Amino acid sequence: MIEFFLNGQRQRVAAEANMSVLELLRGPLAKCGTKEGCASGDCGACTVAIADPKDDAETGQPLTYRTANACITPAHQLQGTHLVTIEGIARGHALHPSQASMVACHGSQCGFCTPGIVMSLFALHERQRRTPDAPLDAHGLELTLSGNLCRCTGYRPIRDAALSMGEHADTRPPWADDPALEDEVRRVGSTSFCKAEDQAQRPDQHHYQTPTTLAELIAAMHRHPDAPLVAGATDLWLDVTQQLEPFEMLIDLRQVRELRQIEEDAEGWWIGAALTYREWEPLLAEHYPAFAHLLTRLGSAQIRNRATVGGNIANASPIGDTPPVLLTLDAKLRLAGPDGVRTLPLESFFLDYKQTALAPGECISAIYLPKPEADFQQRVWKLSKRREDDISTLLAAFRWQLKNGVLSDVRVAYGGMAAIPRRVKTVEAALEGRAPNTAAFEAAKQALRDSVTPMSDTRGSSDYRLAAAVNLLERWHLTLDHTGSNSPTQEVALDAYAH
Amino acid sequence: MRTLTKRLVKTSRHRSETEAGRTDAEVSLEARIESESPDTGQEIGRLEGDEPVARDTVTPRPVSNTPRHAQGHESGIKHVTGRARYIDDLPAPHGTLHAMVGLSQIAHGRVTRLDLDAVRAMPGVVDVIAAQHIPGHRDIGPVFPGDPLFADEEVSYVGQPLFAVAATSYAEARRAVKAAVVEIEPLPPRFDPVAAAEAGEFVRPTHVQVSGDWQQALEGTPHVLEAAQFVGGQEHFYLEGQACLVVPSEDEGVIVYTSNQHPSETQKLVAEVLDIPFHAVTVENRRMGGGFGGKETQAAPWACMAALLARRTGRAIRLRLPRADDTRATGKRHPFHSHYRLGFDDDGVILGGDITLIGDCGHSPDLSEAVVDRAMFHADNAYSLGAARVTGHRARTHTASNTAFRGFGGPQGMMIVERAMDDIARHIGEDPLTVRKRNLYRAGRDTTHYGQHVDQHPLMVEIIERLERSSDYWQRRDAIREFNHRSPIIKRGLALTPVKFGISFTAKHLNQAGALLHVYTDGSVMINHGGTEMGQGLHTKVCQVVARELGIDLASVRISATRTDKVPNTSPTAASSGADLNGMAARDAASQIRQRLLDFAAEHYQFDREGLGLENGKLITDNGASMPAVSWGELIQAAYLGRVSLSATGFYSTPLIHYDRDSGQGRPFYYFAYGASVSEVRLDTLSGEYRVERVDILHDVGDSLNPAIDLGQVEGGFIQGMGWLTSEELKWNDDGRLITDGPATYKIPTFGDLPPIFNVELLEGHPNSQASIYRSKAVGEPPFMLGISVWSALRDALASLAAYRISPALDTPATPERMLMAAEALRAASRDLQETT
């Protein structure tokens, strides 16, 4: 039994194992306004908004409504949240500005993607209400809407609708009038639908475990050694919707306190493994802008609101976006298991295709991100078939320092080039201690050609990957003038792709 | 953010200019139509075309494109509130079962074992069917045989249906399918359409169109160029996948709710599969979550399977394909391998030549005969080919049977001649736009290679010249050349490409439509017609036609779901013809009602019949204000009491069209729609990444029925066409299994692909020269091909790497990978060129 609020109404419903929010809505709750377009989190037709007090616990702010793909969000994760759907944002016949603006701008044609688009605009409008001074620019709109595919309109009227929401009456849904609603949501949110102690007593009666501390998590993993760990579920849930492989037991990480916090020390930060991309964003924007820019091209807003960096690492995909970057930053992992906690350099974590150094019963609890040195420099470039909401064909991450006119602490890592994300140490060696001149970079290119044999797959051929990977070394070279500073004499990359 | 927004700029256009811009032939044709049409103002005139008799469409009174025509979509509010129902949202009867389809995992082979016992034993399974359970027709090929409902002895593609299962839940049905034991003895598959064509493996015979002595033309010209071009296919990616709900009726039949562009054909096929009369099957569609051609023939199999399960179990059946199954099982836009060999003079004007088009049809004919025909009809695009031969092959390969998709072969046909335009321009050292303009149809060169006179061809010239000016083409051309000279890595490209698209089904009998109109005693009006709504705004336009004919408020007119028991024997909603055909049929029905009402009013109120009309919800007379006002409601009440029939059926068939396949000559199209676009791109030649930075479009819709909807079609069509040529890549593995089977790997344009500057205008002041509905033009497909300018601009950016001396090969889609590889090849070729010169 899970307890949550749907468009202001309290719900207590039985959620079956492996049920998604979308299935719960369209089935038992008979709310068919939310559509299924792909059941893989790629089209956004099922976009809903979720306010989760657990995400906002420390801000002391009103609840924030964030978009999610209902098709790959486990229904159990609704516990203690307020779920808002397309049926719940108008006030009788009076449309919410997100709806009125879409109608006025002819923003719907076939209408099937429209509920999802309206929900993304709803979340945007609620955010703008909170921070009315923050200007909405093209980039901000892309971040909001790139996860909502529309096959009919070509997006121009949707862009106009997004920009003109302010011209419509600021109609609020009836539930927004209820001053007690947020407190109620917070109260329910502070309870867990199946307490850890219950789970210990009746472990077989539940198919979804929600430990709240690292110790509880380790214990749950010990009791259920085969149970997958789930946080954002943005990749895991494809096993359910695409592979039809039901999970008998899942262990949810989203409430494990130690996995949701950031500890800062003199040299860096230990960042909880269950923090989402969105939660990483402020820290990266301040200290690692190139990394932060990469995140804007990772998935969509719906994905970034739920997916975690811990999941991206543990997944050990050869095309994960963050591992190559983290490798060049000398990131470390804190692994927690029945025998305690150990620290492992990220570089030692990936063993082979989808194989990691995690021991049985062990999980990633935090990721260590060192603070950048004063003369730290970094480039992160992602190549994909489509600029937004696409998986990398190739990802290149470079970091270095320039000391006395020579490159030092050079790190070069690629994703999409091998079975695992990895540094290419021969390339690093070709550049380390060299002035950033043509000879050094030609040597680096040759070292790369000699060191890698990229794969061919649906996203790109081996030849393309190798040619592009070599060319990105050239792009790097061109961004450095002869002194190695960042003052390129010519345009060497498109703004929209490269930071 | 940069400036954006579309606009509906009213262009200043004087009647005199319009007339001046036309040829004598054009004016005389229009004059003929007008003179043959009684100038009745409000009466129905008749135009004696070649055959059959068509109802004239002279506007009841002149109405310009005022904003009041820019009505919103009739379902707009329902879309944004989630109240618009699609198939899977319909409430289902108690006990409804869920069906799922078992698909072949092998591209070509003999089925040696299909053991479904394990499927029957799976939890929740109620029924399992395969080919032997079909009581009637086993082949549901829409035009020609070749599409078994279930593969029986032989499988022809990965994704071909083998069996179907009905279970108590969707998840159970999906899991049950996996339990089947299928053994297939593999046969050698064929995936290369060029090899298939060489081996004579065709789904339909080759067709040839010849105009003049093309061989002589090639021998006698100063320049001859030839090249081959591959144009990739395209997945429809309608957001609502294939879905139906079938409810058994109390007699031997079924009611089929289906996301479907062709309800009448599905009615026929369901009846034939079940071996029952057509009248036992009713097919209904209120709306689709996108169609784009993908639900013209490809929606029928699922309805047939569900109907069979429904009759066998006596229970309603829901069948909704998961996205990956949908993508594998259904056909796509035809990939084409094309080749041209053209002779031209020193100015780059084509004198003649030979064009060969090989359409990759997949395993069966489906609609490929007509698709390749349409590619052939558009191998000229807007240019005279002179003395030319155009050959169209229909190659058979072991993939899903490729099918209708917005443009229906037209885009693929145009690509070869647009390829040639760029190539010729590089060859003679002129700007591609200059060469394009020199080759446009014009007086003396105004007949196509299939013998149709090109009506309104001066419009094409005018559109291009206006777009040249409004987009600053030549200033930007200079700036771009200058930029490219200075910038070694980033290159910019610019291209203007035209579109001339023929309107009519090339299968003549499909050019007909029906409508059914009821007026109820409260004055509310219900209109029903044979067209289906897939987002294109057809229902909105048809309601507007009825409201305009009856002089009433749009809110008084409601449209109901398309149903085969209301309007029978309908054509698919396809070929951009929806509004042309159904709007005209609805107008016919409304005109009849109006006549009856005015006849009645003249007698009942003792008015002079001559000046009576309906406007603004009132009965009006010549000097309206002086007469006592009779409201629409009062008139309807009085007419009902006066025992006047308030229901009418309407009908329309397109006049003048004909085509002789034996000679390859005729007039297959009632008229042509025109448009042009200018695209500018910015390319990173180190990575292959690029951005479309600015697009300007001017498009001809005649006198627009609804400028807001037409603009939406133009913009959406352009972006979809751009996606086809840029990011949308279909890939199969060596075993013929489609590996881009969903949005994770198949990338349609998303929000950020919208060009930052996107200026789109509808051409105003140029009514259709033919007597179409209110002199409008069809708009569904033609704008799709405006996307070709993006591809041409990418070629232009690449060509700068070789100082515009080489015309780069660029197959499609032009992914970053293709762009980078082309850039690398061009740099190498440019070095060679410099070394040899």
Short mmCIF file of C-alpha atoms in Angstrom, two decimals, chain B residues 325-687:
data_model
loop_
_atom_site.label_atom_id
_atom_site.label_comp_id
_atom_site.label_asym_id
_atom_site.label_seq_id
_atom_site.Cartn_x
_atom_site.Cartn_y
_atom_site.Cartn_z
CA ASP B 325 7.34 -4.21 -31.98
CA ASP B 326 5.57 -1.39 -33.81
CA THR B 327 8.82 -0.15 -35.27
CA ARG B 328 9.91 -3.61 -36.43
CA ALA B 329 6.59 -4.89 -37.72
CA THR B 330 5.45 -1.91 -39.76
CA GLY B 331 6.82 -0.46 -43.00
CA LYS B 332 8.57 2.86 -43.35
CA ARG B 333 9.36 5.47 -45.96
CA HIS B 334 11.08 3.75 -48.91
CA PRO B 335 14.84 4.17 -49.06
CA PHE B 336 15.84 4.99 -52.66
CA HIS B 337 18.95 4.38 -54.69
CA SER B 338 18.80 6.80 -57.57
CA HIS B 339 20.99 7.68 -60.50
CA TYR B 340 20.96 10.49 -62.97
CA ARG B 341 22.74 11.08 -66.25
CA LEU B 342 21.84 14.50 -67.56
CA GLY B 343 23.03 16.63 -70.45
CA PHE B 344 23.02 20.41 -70.14
CA ASP B 345 24.22 23.50 -71.96
CA ASP B 346 26.90 26.00 -70.94
CA ASP B 347 24.38 27.81 -68.76
CA GLY B 348 23.55 24.65 -66.90
CA VAL B 349 20.12 24.28 -68.46
CA ILE B 350 19.13 20.64 -68.70
CA LEU B 351 18.48 19.46 -72.24
CA GLY B 352 17.67 15.88 -71.42
CA GLY B 353 18.85 12.64 -69.95
CA ASP B 354 18.08 9.57 -67.98
CA ILE B 355 17.00 9.11 -64.38
CA THR B 356 16.68 5.76 -62.66
CA LEU B 357 14.97 5.35 -59.31
CA ILE B 358 15.17 2.14 -57.33
CA GLY B 359 12.73 2.06 -54.45
CA ASP B 360 13.49 -0.41 -51.66
CA CYS B 361 10.00 -1.81 -51.22
CA GLY B 362 10.63 -4.46 -48.61
CA HIS B 363 9.05 -7.87 -48.92
CA SER B 364 5.70 -7.08 -50.57
CA PRO B 365 4.00 -4.62 -52.93
CA ASP B 366 1.81 -2.83 -50.33
CA LEU B 367 1.55 0.67 -51.88
CA SER B 368 4.93 0.55 -53.60
CA GLU B 369 3.53 0.71 -57.13
CA ALA B 370 2.08 4.15 -56.43
CA VAL B 371 4.97 5.27 -54.22
CA VAL B 372 7.55 4.68 -56.92
CA ASP B 373 5.19 6.22 -59.48
CA ARG B 374 5.02 9.36 -57.38
CA ALA B 375 8.79 9.40 -57.06
CA MET B 376 8.92 9.29 -60.88
CA PHE B 377 6.32 12.07 -61.14
CA HIS B 378 8.58 14.22 -58.94
CA ALA B 379 11.98 13.40 -60.40
CA ASP B 380 11.67 16.78 -62.15
CA ASN B 381 10.62 18.71 -59.04
CA ALA B 382 10.20 22.27 -60.39
CA TYR B 383 12.47 21.87 -63.41
CA SER B 384 11.97 20.86 -66.98
CA LEU B 385 14.01 17.75 -67.72
CA GLY B 386 13.80 18.35 -71.47
CA ALA B 387 13.93 15.10 -73.41
CA ALA B 388 14.11 12.59 -70.63
CA ARG B 389 13.55 9.03 -69.62
CA VAL B 390 12.56 8.27 -66.03
CA THR B 391 12.61 4.66 -64.92
CA GLY B 392 11.21 3.39 -61.63
CA HIS B 393 12.10 -0.01 -60.19
CA ARG B 394 10.37 -1.63 -57.23
CA ALA B 395 13.01 -3.80 -55.58
CA ARG B 396 12.08 -6.63 -53.25
CA THR B 397 14.13 -7.02 -50.06
CA HIS B 398 13.63 -8.92 -46.83
CA THR B 399 12.53 -6.05 -44.65
CA ALA B 400 9.14 -4.77 -43.52
CA SER B 401 7.05 -3.70 -46.49
CA ASN B 402 7.75 -0.03 -47.02
CA THR B 403 4.67 2.09 -47.21
CA ALA B 404 3.06 5.52 -47.39
CA PHE B 405 4.85 8.36 -45.63
CA ARG B 406 4.11 12.06 -46.12
CA GLY B 407 5.19 12.81 -49.68
CA PHE B 408 4.74 9.19 -50.76
CA GLY B 409 7.88 8.86 -52.90
CA GLY B 410 7.78 12.47 -54.02
CA PRO B 411 10.57 13.57 -51.67
CA GLN B 412 12.81 10.75 -52.80
CA GLY B 413 12.17 11.60 -56.44
CA MET B 414 12.96 15.27 -55.92
CA MET B 415 16.23 14.49 -54.19
CA ILE B 416 17.86 13.18 -57.35
CA VAL B 417 17.18 16.30 -59.38
CA GLU B 418 18.18 18.58 -56.50
CA ARG B 419 21.39 16.59 -56.29
CA ALA B 420 21.86 17.24 -60.01
CA MET B 421 21.21 20.98 -59.63
CA ASP B 422 24.03 21.35 -57.11
CA ASP B 423 26.33 19.17 -59.20
CA ILE B 424 25.67 21.12 -62.41
CA ALA B 425 26.25 24.42 -60.61
CA ARG B 426 29.64 23.30 -59.32
CA HIS B 427 30.50 22.00 -62.74
CA ILE B 428 29.87 25.27 -64.53
CA GLY B 429 31.02 27.40 -61.61
CA GLU B 430 27.73 29.12 -60.92
CA ASP B 431 25.75 29.52 -57.73
CA PRO B 432 23.31 26.64 -57.32
CA LEU B 433 20.42 29.08 -57.05
CA THR B 434 21.27 30.55 -60.44
CA VAL B 435 21.21 27.12 -62.02
CA ARG B 436 17.99 26.21 -60.26
CA LYS B 437 16.29 29.35 -61.55
CA ARG B 438 17.45 28.75 -65.10
CA ASN B 439 15.92 25.29 -65.08
CA LEU B 440 12.48 26.18 -63.74
CA TYR B 441 9.43 25.41 -65.81
CA ARG B 442 8.58 28.39 -67.95
CA ALA B 443 6.76 29.23 -71.16
CA GLY B 444 7.99 26.86 -73.86
CA ARG B 445 9.31 24.48 -71.23
CA ASP B 446 6.09 23.88 -69.37
CA THR B 447 5.25 20.21 -69.92
CA THR B 448 6.49 17.47 -67.62
CA HIS B 449 8.17 14.26 -68.73
CA TYR B 450 4.82 12.53 -68.16
CA GLY B 451 2.96 14.95 -70.36
CA GLN B 452 1.19 17.22 -67.87
CA HIS B 453 1.09 20.91 -68.57
CA VAL B 454 2.46 22.76 -65.52
CA ASP B 455 -0.22 25.14 -64.43
CA GLN B 456 0.68 28.33 -62.52
CA HIS B 457 4.40 27.84 -63.10
CA PRO B 458 5.05 31.59 -62.86
CA LEU B 459 4.15 31.23 -59.18
CA MET B 460 7.32 29.22 -58.67
CA VAL B 461 9.42 32.00 -60.15
CA GLU B 462 7.67 34.56 -58.05
CA ILE B 463 8.07 32.59 -54.82
CA ILE B 464 11.78 32.16 -55.42
CA GLU B 465 12.35 35.78 -56.33
CA ARG B 466 10.48 37.03 -53.30
CA LEU B 467 12.31 34.61 -51.03
CA GLU B 468 15.65 35.63 -52.51
CA ARG B 469 14.87 39.18 -51.47
CA SER B 470 13.24 38.53 -48.10
CA SER B 471 16.02 36.20 -47.00
CA ASP B 472 18.83 38.44 -48.34
CA TYR B 473 20.11 35.42 -50.18
CA TRP B 474 22.81 37.15 -52.20
CA GLN B 475 24.14 39.35 -49.40
CA ARG B 476 24.33 36.32 -47.18
CA ARG B 477 25.96 34.34 -49.96
CA ASP B 478 28.75 36.92 -50.14
CA ALA B 479 29.10 37.05 -46.37
CA ILE B 480 29.27 33.28 -46.15
CA ARG B 481 31.92 32.99 -48.82
CA GLU B 482 33.93 35.61 -47.00
CA PHE B 483 33.45 33.85 -43.67
CA ASN B 484 34.41 30.47 -45.07
CA HIS B 485 37.54 31.95 -46.58
CA ARG B 486 38.66 33.09 -43.15
CA SER B 487 37.43 30.16 -41.08
CA PRO B 488 39.28 26.89 -41.55
CA ILE B 489 37.22 24.72 -39.17
CA ILE B 490 33.72 26.15 -39.02
CA LYS B 491 32.04 26.40 -42.42
CA ARG B 492 28.72 27.91 -43.26
CA GLY B 493 26.40 26.79 -46.04
CA LEU B 494 23.34 28.28 -47.71
CA ALA B 495 20.80 26.86 -50.12
CA LEU B 496 17.45 27.71 -51.63
CA THR B 497 15.39 24.81 -52.94
CA PRO B 498 11.94 24.86 -54.50
CA VAL B 499 9.04 22.46 -54.22
CA LYS B 500 6.43 21.68 -56.84
CA PHE B 501 4.16 18.91 -55.65
CA GLY B 502 1.34 17.27 -57.59
CA ILE B 503 -2.02 17.05 -55.86
CA SER B 504 -4.38 14.09 -56.40
CA PHE B 505 -4.22 10.40 -55.75
CA THR B 506 -2.51 8.90 -58.75
CA ALA B 507 -4.97 6.00 -58.41
CA LYS B 508 -7.82 7.90 -60.00
CA HIS B 509 -10.71 6.11 -58.28
CA LEU B 510 -9.52 7.27 -54.86
CA ASN B 511 -10.26 10.89 -55.77
CA GLN B 512 -13.77 10.83 -54.34
CA ALA B 513 -15.32 11.66 -51.00
CA GLY B 514 -18.61 11.63 -49.14
CA ALA B 515 -20.15 13.57 -46.28
CA LEU B 516 -23.22 13.37 -44.11
CA LEU B 517 -24.74 16.47 -42.59
CA HIS B 518 -27.55 16.71 -40.06
CA VAL B 519 -29.22 19.82 -38.72
CA TYR B 520 -31.04 19.22 -35.47
CA THR B 521 -34.07 21.17 -34.38
CA ASP B 522 -32.11 23.36 -31.97
CA GLY B 523 -30.06 24.55 -34.93
CA SER B 524 -26.95 22.60 -34.01
CA VAL B 525 -25.23 20.94 -36.92
CA MET B 526 -23.44 17.59 -37.07
CA ILE B 527 -21.08 16.92 -39.95
CA ASN B 528 -19.45 13.64 -40.71
CA HIS B 529 -17.17 12.86 -43.61
CA GLY B 530 -14.85 10.19 -44.88
CA GLY B 531 -11.61 11.82 -43.81
CA THR B 532 -9.78 11.06 -40.60
CA GLU B 533 -8.19 13.46 -38.16
CA MET B 534 -4.55 12.80 -37.40
CA GLY B 535 -3.63 16.25 -36.15
CA GLN B 536 -3.63 17.99 -39.51
CA GLY B 537 -6.73 19.99 -38.64
CA LEU B 538 -8.97 18.39 -41.26
CA HIS B 539 -12.00 18.31 -38.97
CA THR B 540 -11.48 21.97 -38.11
CA LYS B 541 -11.36 22.92 -41.76
CA VAL B 542 -14.43 20.87 -42.63
CA CYS B 543 -16.38 22.48 -39.78
CA GLN B 544 -15.31 25.86 -41.12
CA VAL B 545 -16.55 24.95 -44.59
CA VAL B 546 -19.95 23.96 -43.21
CA ALA B 547 -20.19 27.06 -41.01
CA ARG B 548 -19.29 29.24 -43.97
CA GLU B 549 -21.81 27.61 -46.30
CA LEU B 550 -24.62 27.86 -43.76
CA GLY B 551 -23.61 31.30 -42.52
CA ILE B 552 -23.48 30.17 -38.92
CA ASP B 553 -21.09 30.31 -36.03
CA LEU B 554 -18.35 27.66 -35.95
CA ALA B 555 -19.46 26.67 -32.45
CA SER B 556 -22.80 25.51 -33.91
CA VAL B 557 -21.04 22.89 -36.02
CA ARG B 558 -19.72 19.74 -34.45
CA ILE B 559 -17.90 16.91 -36.10
CA SER B 560 -18.21 13.32 -34.99
CA ALA B 561 -15.88 10.37 -35.29
CA THR B 562 -15.24 9.00 -38.76
CA ARG B 563 -17.39 5.87 -39.09
CA THR B 564 -17.91 3.52 -41.95
CA ASP B 565 -21.62 3.24 -41.18
CA LYS B 566 -22.09 6.98 -41.63
CA VAL B 567 -20.09 7.63 -44.76
CA PRO B 568 -19.26 4.49 -46.72
CA ASN B 569 -16.60 3.46 -49.23
CA THR B 570 -14.21 6.24 -48.32
CA SER B 571 -10.69 6.82 -49.54
CA PRO B 572 -7.72 6.95 -47.18
CA THR B 573 -6.91 10.28 -45.64
CA ALA B 574 -3.73 10.61 -47.62
CA ALA B 575 -2.10 12.33 -50.57
CA SER B 576 -2.77 15.70 -48.88
CA SER B 577 -6.28 15.34 -50.23
CA GLY B 578 -8.26 15.34 -46.99
CA ALA B 579 -9.57 18.89 -47.12
CA ASP B 580 -9.78 19.06 -50.93
CA LEU B 581 -12.02 16.02 -51.17
CA ASN B 582 -13.92 15.95 -47.90
CA GLY B 583 -14.22 19.72 -47.65
CA MET B 584 -15.85 19.67 -51.05
CA ALA B 585 -18.18 16.80 -50.11
CA ALA B 586 -19.17 18.62 -46.92
CA ARG B 587 -19.74 21.76 -48.94
CA ASP B 588 -21.98 19.81 -51.29
CA ALA B 589 -24.08 18.54 -48.37
CA ALA B 590 -24.26 21.99 -46.78
CA SER B 591 -25.16 23.60 -50.10
CA GLN B 592 -28.07 21.24 -50.49
CA ILE B 593 -29.34 22.08 -47.03
CA ARG B 594 -28.91 25.78 -47.73
CA GLN B 595 -30.86 25.52 -50.95
CA ARG B 596 -33.66 23.66 -49.26
CA LEU B 597 -33.78 26.20 -46.47
CA LEU B 598 -33.80 29.16 -48.84
CA ASP B 599 -36.46 27.60 -51.04
CA PHE B 600 -38.52 26.97 -47.95
CA ALA B 601 -37.91 30.47 -46.58
CA ALA B 602 -38.92 32.13 -49.81
CA GLU B 603 -42.23 30.37 -49.72
CA HIS B 604 -42.79 30.44 -45.97
CA TYR B 605 -41.89 34.09 -45.36
CA GLN B 606 -42.94 35.25 -48.81
CA PHE B 607 -39.48 36.64 -49.59
CA ASP B 608 -38.02 37.03 -53.00
CA ARG B 609 -35.94 33.85 -53.45
CA GLU B 610 -33.44 35.65 -55.64
CA GLY B 611 -31.70 37.67 -52.94
CA LEU B 612 -31.98 35.27 -50.02
CA GLY B 613 -28.91 34.09 -48.17
CA LEU B 614 -27.60 32.84 -44.83
CA GLU B 615 -25.09 34.92 -42.98
CA ASN B 616 -24.05 35.56 -39.38
CA GLY B 617 -26.66 33.15 -38.08
CA LYS B 618 -29.47 34.91 -39.88
CA LEU B 619 -31.56 34.69 -42.96
CA ILE B 620 -30.70 37.71 -45.07
CA THR B 621 -32.05 39.29 -48.16
CA ASP B 622 -30.44 41.56 -50.69
CA ASN B 623 -31.26 44.58 -48.60
CA GLY B 624 -31.12 42.57 -45.39
CA ALA B 625 -31.49 45.20 -42.76
CA SER B 626 -34.86 46.38 -43.94
CA MET B 627 -36.46 42.96 -43.62
CA PRO B 628 -37.52 41.39 -40.36
CA ALA B 629 -34.62 39.27 -39.14
CA VAL B 630 -35.09 35.53 -39.06
CA SER B 631 -32.47 33.78 -36.97
CA TRP B 632 -30.91 30.45 -37.95
CA GLY B 633 -32.69 28.76 -35.03
CA GLU B 634 -36.08 30.14 -36.00
CA LEU B 635 -35.53 29.16 -39.60
CA ILE B 636 -34.62 25.59 -38.64
CA GLN B 637 -37.66 25.30 -36.35
CA ALA B 638 -39.92 26.57 -39.07
CA ALA B 639 -38.33 24.30 -41.67
CA TYR B 640 -38.76 21.27 -39.41
CA LEU B 641 -42.42 22.09 -38.85
CA GLY B 642 -42.67 22.67 -42.58
CA ARG B 643 -41.44 19.11 -43.07
CA VAL B 644 -38.19 19.98 -44.82
CA SER B 645 -35.49 17.30 -44.70
CA LEU B 646 -32.64 18.61 -42.57
CA SER B 647 -30.17 15.91 -43.46
CA ALA B 648 -28.11 15.55 -46.60
CA THR B 649 -25.31 13.51 -48.03
CA GLY B 650 -22.60 15.20 -50.05
CA PHE B 651 -20.30 13.80 -52.67
CA TYR B 652 -17.32 14.97 -54.67
CA SER B 653 -15.01 13.57 -57.28
CA THR B 654 -12.02 15.39 -58.69
CA PRO B 655 -12.41 16.40 -62.33
CA LEU B 656 -9.97 16.48 -65.22
CA ILE B 657 -7.42 13.92 -64.03
CA HIS B 658 -6.23 10.88 -65.98
CA TYR B 659 -3.04 8.90 -66.52
CA ASP B 660 -2.23 6.14 -68.98
CA ARG B 661 0.32 3.75 -67.54
CA ASP B 662 0.94 2.15 -70.91
CA SER B 663 2.14 5.37 -72.48
CA GLY B 664 3.40 6.92 -69.25
CA GLN B 665 1.58 10.12 -70.17
CA GLY B 666 -1.38 12.01 -68.82
CA ARG B 667 -2.56 14.54 -66.28
CA PRO B 668 -2.35 12.68 -62.99
CA PHE B 669 -2.60 15.85 -60.91
CA TYR B 670 -5.46 18.29 -60.59
CA TYR B 671 -2.98 21.01 -59.70
CA PHE B 672 0.45 21.66 -58.21
CA ALA B 673 1.31 23.22 -54.86
CA TYR B 674 4.45 25.34 -54.72
CA GLY B 675 6.88 26.49 -52.10
CA ALA B 676 10.53 27.25 -51.46
CA SER B 677 12.86 27.44 -48.52
CA VAL B 678 16.25 28.92 -47.74
CA SER B 679 18.36 27.23 -45.10
CA GLU B 680 21.62 28.27 -43.58
CA VAL B 681 23.81 25.86 -41.67
CA ARG B 682 26.96 26.10 -39.62
CA LEU B 683 29.19 23.05 -39.75
CA ASP B 684 32.10 21.96 -37.58
CA THR B 685 34.35 20.14 -40.01
CA LEU B 686 36.38 18.54 -37.22
CA SER B 687 33.45 16.75 -35.60
#
